[in-house]
Coordinates of C-alpha atoms in Angstrom, one line a residue:
M1 CA -196.2 -116.9 1.5
T2 CA -195.7 -116.6 5.3
S3 CA -196.7 -113.3 6.8
G4 CA -195.0 -111.5 9.7
R5 CA -198.2 -112.0 11.8
Q6 CA -198.1 -115.8 11.1
A7 CA -194.4 -115.8 12.2
L8 CA -195.5 -114.0 15.4
V9 CA -198.1 -116.7 16.1
A10 CA -195.4 -119.3 15.7
W11 CA -193.1 -117.4 18.0
H12 CA -195.8 -117.2 20.6
D13 CA -196.3 -120.9 20.4
Y14 CA -192.5 -121.4 20.8
L15 CA -192.2 -119.2 23.8
E16 CA -195.2 -120.7 25.5
H17 CA -194.7 -124.4 24.8
E18 CA -190.9 -124.9 24.2
R19 CA -189.4 -122.1 26.3
R20 CA -192.2 -122.4 28.9
A21 CA -192.2 -118.6 29.4
S22 CA -194.7 -117.2 31.8
P23 CA -198.0 -115.8 30.3
R24 CA -196.9 -112.3 31.4
T25 CA -193.7 -112.7 29.4
V26 CA -195.4 -114.1 26.3
R27 CA -197.9 -111.3 26.4
A28 CA -195.3 -108.5 26.9
Y29 CA -193.0 -109.8 24.1
G30 CA -196.0 -110.4 21.8
D31 CA -197.3 -106.9 22.3
N32 CA -193.9 -105.3 21.6
V33 CA -193.5 -107.3 18.4
L34 CA -197.1 -106.6 17.3
A35 CA -196.5 -102.9 17.6
Y36 CA -193.3 -103.3 15.6
L37 CA -195.2 -105.2 12.8
N38 CA -198.0 -102.6 12.8
F39 CA -195.4 -99.8 12.3
L40 CA -193.7 -101.6 9.5
E41 CA -197.0 -102.2 7.7
R42 CA -197.9 -98.5 7.9
H43 CA -194.4 -97.5 7.0
R44 CA -194.3 -99.7 3.9
G45 CA -198.0 -99.5 3.0
E46 CA -198.3 -103.3 2.6
T47 CA -198.4 -106.5 4.6
V48 CA -195.1 -107.5 6.0
T49 CA -194.0 -110.9 4.9
L50 CA -191.4 -113.2 6.4
A51 CA -189.0 -112.4 3.5
A52 CA -189.5 -108.7 4.2
L53 CA -188.6 -109.2 7.8
G54 CA -185.3 -110.6 6.7
A55 CA -184.6 -107.5 4.7
I56 CA -185.5 -104.9 7.4
T57 CA -182.7 -102.3 7.5
A58 CA -181.1 -100.8 10.6
A59 CA -182.5 -97.4 9.5
E60 CA -186.1 -98.8 9.5
L61 CA -185.6 -100.2 13.0
R62 CA -184.2 -96.9 14.2
A63 CA -187.1 -95.1 12.7
Y64 CA -189.4 -97.4 14.7
L65 CA -187.6 -96.6 17.9
A66 CA -187.7 -92.9 17.2
F67 CA -191.5 -93.2 16.6
R68 CA -192.0 -94.9 20.0
R69 CA -190.1 -92.1 21.7
T70 CA -192.6 -89.5 20.8
G71 CA -196.4 -88.9 20.9
E72 CA -199.0 -89.5 23.6
D73 CA -197.9 -93.2 24.1
A74 CA -194.2 -92.5 24.1
L75 CA -192.1 -95.1 25.8
A76 CA -189.7 -94.4 28.6
P77 CA -186.0 -95.5 28.0
R78 CA -186.4 -98.7 30.0
S79 CA -189.6 -99.7 28.1
L80 CA -188.0 -98.8 24.8
S81 CA -185.0 -101.1 25.7
Q82 CA -187.4 -103.9 26.5
S83 CA -189.2 -103.3 23.2
L84 CA -185.9 -103.6 21.3
S85 CA -185.0 -106.7 23.2
S86 CA -188.3 -108.3 22.2
I87 CA -187.7 -107.5 18.6
R88 CA -184.2 -108.9 18.7
A89 CA -185.5 -112.1 20.3
F90 CA -188.2 -112.4 17.6
H91 CA -185.6 -112.0 14.8
R92 CA -183.3 -114.6 16.4
F93 CA -186.3 -117.0 16.3
L94 CA -186.8 -116.1 12.6
D95 CA -183.2 -116.9 12.0
Q96 CA -183.0 -120.1 14.0
R97 CA -186.4 -121.6 13.2
L98 CA -187.7 -120.0 10.0
N99 CA -184.4 -119.6 8.1
T100 CA -184.8 -115.9 7.9
P101 CA -181.7 -114.1 9.2
N102 CA -181.3 -110.4 9.5
P103 CA -177.9 -109.2 10.5
H104 CA -179.0 -105.5 10.6
V105 CA -181.1 -105.9 13.7
E106 CA -178.0 -106.4 16.0
L107 CA -176.5 -103.2 14.7
V108 CA -179.1 -101.1 16.4
R109 CA -178.3 -100.0 20.0
G110 CA -181.0 -99.2 22.6
P111 CA -181.0 -96.2 24.9
R112 CA -178.5 -96.2 27.8
L113 CA -180.2 -96.5 31.2
K114 CA -179.0 -94.9 34.4
V115 CA -178.4 -97.1 37.5
G116 CA -178.1 -96.1 41.1
L117 CA -174.8 -95.6 43.0
P118 CA -172.6 -97.4 43.6
R119 CA -173.5 -100.5 41.7
P120 CA -176.9 -102.1 42.6
V121 CA -179.6 -102.8 40.1
T122 CA -183.2 -101.8 40.6
E123 CA -186.0 -104.3 41.3
D124 CA -187.3 -103.8 37.7
Q125 CA -183.9 -104.4 36.3
A126 CA -183.3 -107.6 38.3
H127 CA -186.7 -108.9 37.2
G128 CA -185.9 -107.9 33.6
L129 CA -182.6 -109.8 33.7
I130 CA -184.3 -113.0 34.9
Q131 CA -187.2 -112.8 32.5
E132 CA -184.9 -112.1 29.6
I133 CA -183.1 -115.5 30.0
G134 CA -185.9 -117.4 28.5
A135 CA -185.9 -115.4 25.2
D136 CA -182.8 -117.1 23.8
P137 CA -183.7 -119.8 21.3
D138 CA -180.2 -121.3 21.5
R139 CA -180.5 -122.4 25.1
E140 CA -181.8 -125.8 26.3
D141 CA -184.7 -125.7 28.7
W142 CA -182.5 -126.9 31.6
E143 CA -179.9 -124.2 30.8
V144 CA -182.6 -121.5 31.0
A145 CA -183.9 -122.9 34.3
R146 CA -180.3 -123.1 35.6
D147 CA -179.5 -119.4 34.8
E148 CA -182.8 -118.3 36.2
A149 CA -182.0 -120.2 39.4
V150 CA -178.5 -118.8 39.7
L151 CA -179.6 -115.1 39.3
T152 CA -182.6 -115.6 41.6
L153 CA -180.3 -117.1 44.2
L154 CA -177.7 -114.3 44.0
W155 CA -180.4 -111.6 44.3
G156 CA -182.7 -113.4 46.8
C157 CA -180.0 -114.4 49.2
G158 CA -177.3 -111.7 48.6
L159 CA -174.6 -114.2 47.7
R160 CA -171.3 -113.8 45.9
I161 CA -171.0 -115.8 42.7
S162 CA -168.5 -118.2 44.3
E163 CA -170.9 -118.7 47.2
G164 CA -173.9 -119.4 44.9
L165 CA -171.9 -121.9 42.8
S166 CA -170.7 -123.6 46.0
L167 CA -174.1 -125.3 46.5
R168 CA -173.9 -129.1 46.3
R169 CA -176.5 -131.5 45.0
R170 CA -177.3 -132.5 48.6
D171 CA -178.4 -128.9 49.3
A172 CA -181.4 -129.2 47.0
P173 CA -184.3 -129.0 47.6
L174 CA -183.5 -125.9 49.7
G175 CA -184.9 -125.6 53.2
E176 CA -185.8 -122.4 55.1
S177 CA -182.2 -121.3 55.3
L178 CA -178.7 -121.9 53.8
R179 CA -175.4 -122.3 55.6
I180 CA -172.9 -120.3 53.5
T181 CA -169.1 -120.2 53.9
G182 CA -167.8 -116.9 52.6
K183 CA -164.5 -115.0 52.6
G184 CA -162.0 -116.1 55.2
G185 CA -163.9 -119.3 55.9
K186 CA -166.6 -117.3 57.8
T187 CA -169.9 -119.2 58.0
R188 CA -173.3 -117.5 58.0
I189 CA -176.9 -118.5 57.9
V190 CA -179.0 -116.9 55.1
P191 CA -182.8 -117.2 54.9
V192 CA -184.2 -118.6 51.7
L193 CA -187.2 -116.9 50.0
D194 CA -190.0 -118.9 48.4
A195 CA -189.0 -117.5 45.0
V196 CA -185.4 -118.8 45.4
R197 CA -186.6 -122.2 46.6
E198 CA -189.0 -122.5 43.6
A199 CA -186.3 -121.5 41.1
I200 CA -183.9 -124.1 42.4
A201 CA -186.6 -126.8 42.4
A202 CA -187.5 -125.9 38.8
Y203 CA -183.9 -126.3 37.7
V204 CA -183.4 -129.6 39.6
A205 CA -186.5 -131.0 37.9
V206 CA -185.0 -130.6 34.4
L207 CA -181.3 -131.2 35.3
P208 CA -180.2 -133.8 32.7
F209 CA -177.2 -135.1 34.8
A210 CA -177.2 -137.6 37.6
L211 CA -175.1 -136.1 40.4
S212 CA -173.7 -137.5 43.6
P213 CA -174.6 -135.6 46.8
D214 CA -171.2 -133.9 47.0
E215 CA -171.0 -132.6 43.4
P216 CA -171.7 -129.0 42.6
L217 CA -175.3 -128.4 41.9
F218 CA -175.0 -126.0 39.0
R219 CA -173.6 -127.6 35.8
A220 CA -172.3 -126.4 32.5
R221 CA -173.6 -127.5 29.1
R222 CA -171.3 -130.5 28.9
G223 CA -171.8 -131.6 32.5
G224 CA -168.9 -130.0 34.3
P225 CA -169.3 -127.5 37.1
L226 CA -170.6 -124.1 36.1
S227 CA -167.9 -121.4 36.2
P228 CA -168.3 -117.8 37.5
R229 CA -167.2 -116.7 34.1
H230 CA -170.3 -118.2 32.6
V231 CA -172.5 -116.3 35.0
Q232 CA -170.7 -113.1 34.2
A233 CA -170.9 -113.6 30.5
S234 CA -174.6 -114.5 30.6
V235 CA -175.4 -111.3 32.5
Q236 CA -173.3 -109.3 30.0
I237 CA -175.4 -110.6 27.2
L238 CA -178.6 -110.0 29.0
R239 CA -177.8 -106.4 29.9
G240 CA -176.8 -105.8 26.3
R241 CA -180.2 -106.9 25.1
L242 CA -181.9 -104.7 27.7
G243 CA -179.7 -101.7 27.1
L244 CA -178.5 -101.6 30.7
S245 CA -175.3 -100.1 32.0
D246 CA -172.1 -102.3 32.3
R247 CA -172.5 -101.8 36.0
V248 CA -175.3 -104.4 35.9
T249 CA -173.3 -107.5 36.9
P250 CA -173.9 -110.6 39.0
H251 CA -172.3 -108.9 42.0
A252 CA -174.7 -106.0 41.5
L253 CA -177.5 -108.4 42.4
R254 CA -175.8 -108.9 45.8
H255 CA -175.6 -105.1 46.2
A256 CA -179.3 -104.8 45.2
F257 CA -180.2 -107.4 48.0
A258 CA -178.6 -105.1 50.5
T259 CA -180.0 -101.8 49.3
H260 CA -183.5 -103.3 49.0
L261 CA -183.3 -104.5 52.6
L262 CA -182.1 -101.2 53.8
G263 CA -184.9 -99.4 52.0
A264 CA -187.4 -101.7 53.6
G265 CA -186.1 -100.8 57.1
A266 CA -183.6 -103.5 57.9
D267 CA -180.9 -102.4 60.3
L268 CA -177.2 -102.4 59.3
R269 CA -176.2 -105.1 61.7
S270 CA -178.7 -107.5 60.3
I271 CA -177.6 -106.7 56.7
Q272 CA -173.9 -107.1 57.8
D273 CA -174.7 -110.6 59.1
L274 CA -176.6 -111.6 56.0
L275 CA -173.9 -110.4 53.7
G276 CA -171.0 -111.8 55.8
H277 CA -169.1 -108.6 56.0
A278 CA -166.3 -108.6 58.6
S279 CA -166.6 -104.9 59.2
L280 CA -169.8 -102.8 59.7
S281 CA -168.1 -99.9 57.7
T282 CA -168.3 -102.1 54.6
T283 CA -172.0 -102.4 55.1
Q284 CA -172.4 -98.7 55.7
R285 CA -171.7 -98.0 52.1
Y286 CA -175.2 -99.0 51.3
T287 CA -176.6 -96.1 53.3
E288 CA -175.1 -93.8 50.7
V289 CA -177.0 -95.6 47.9
D290 CA -180.2 -95.5 49.9
A291 CA -179.7 -91.8 50.6
A292 CA -179.1 -91.1 46.9
G293 CA -182.4 -92.9 46.2
L294 CA -184.2 -90.8 48.8
M295 CA -182.9 -87.5 47.4
A296 CA -183.9 -88.6 43.9
A297 CA -187.4 -89.3 45.1
Y298 CA -187.4 -85.9 46.8
A299 CA -186.3 -84.2 43.7
R300 CA -189.1 -85.9 41.7
A301 CA -191.9 -85.2 44.2
H302 CA -191.3 -81.9 46.0
P303 CA -192.9 -78.9 44.4
H304 CA -189.9 -76.7 45.1
A305 CA -187.2 -79.2 44.1

């Protein structure tokens, strides 16, 4: 009889060798699920088998989340959401690969997380979205690489979805900069970070379709051009797994690009040029977000706040 721990070992192997997840991701996911299995064994007073995992109730999973909210090692809401995401990914693996479905797991909701104003995501949230892509057992390796490349591109270069999907096969491998044509036919030059270049290269290396130089670089499962709706739907699924607000959208990654630059000391004119805004007043909205972050930090740190 297969035990839950043996199933965890099989999942580790799947993440590492089939999904090619990073060692950090495999370790984090594994630690989350191991803590879950430990709780179930203490709760039930016996070794948890594969069959038992298929019969875990929503109440038991909620009891585990309540347990992790308290005590000396209590998890913050974001960490609790990531723990639940790991557990859901593990159960999807049990369903798809070990014929052990459990419909109750998807009934449990994680904590709602606050995001900054107006709509940007934090650095941790952006990393979390990209890392979460590889946890879906239903996706082909090239689809995982594609979605990771798209989100990294939007965040790293501050692009609109339409601009990111406008890349052609001839654009890859990426150089030091990209020439982007945005709203109103306005062209701008955007620097390309190493992380963006590497993500695009990883996607091209596993792309299963032979493309002509003028064809769109990002492709859907059946080979047609990838649509903005697919990117939006993918982020919707990812934020649901992580318990993030519905404000976490692909466009929020573009906002995050601007607020992160502003927080690092970039001037508004430079950010305006990078985003392709026709008016500086549009770019000035991000100063409100940065000011809100500054006040929040003040409230957390000042002894009289």
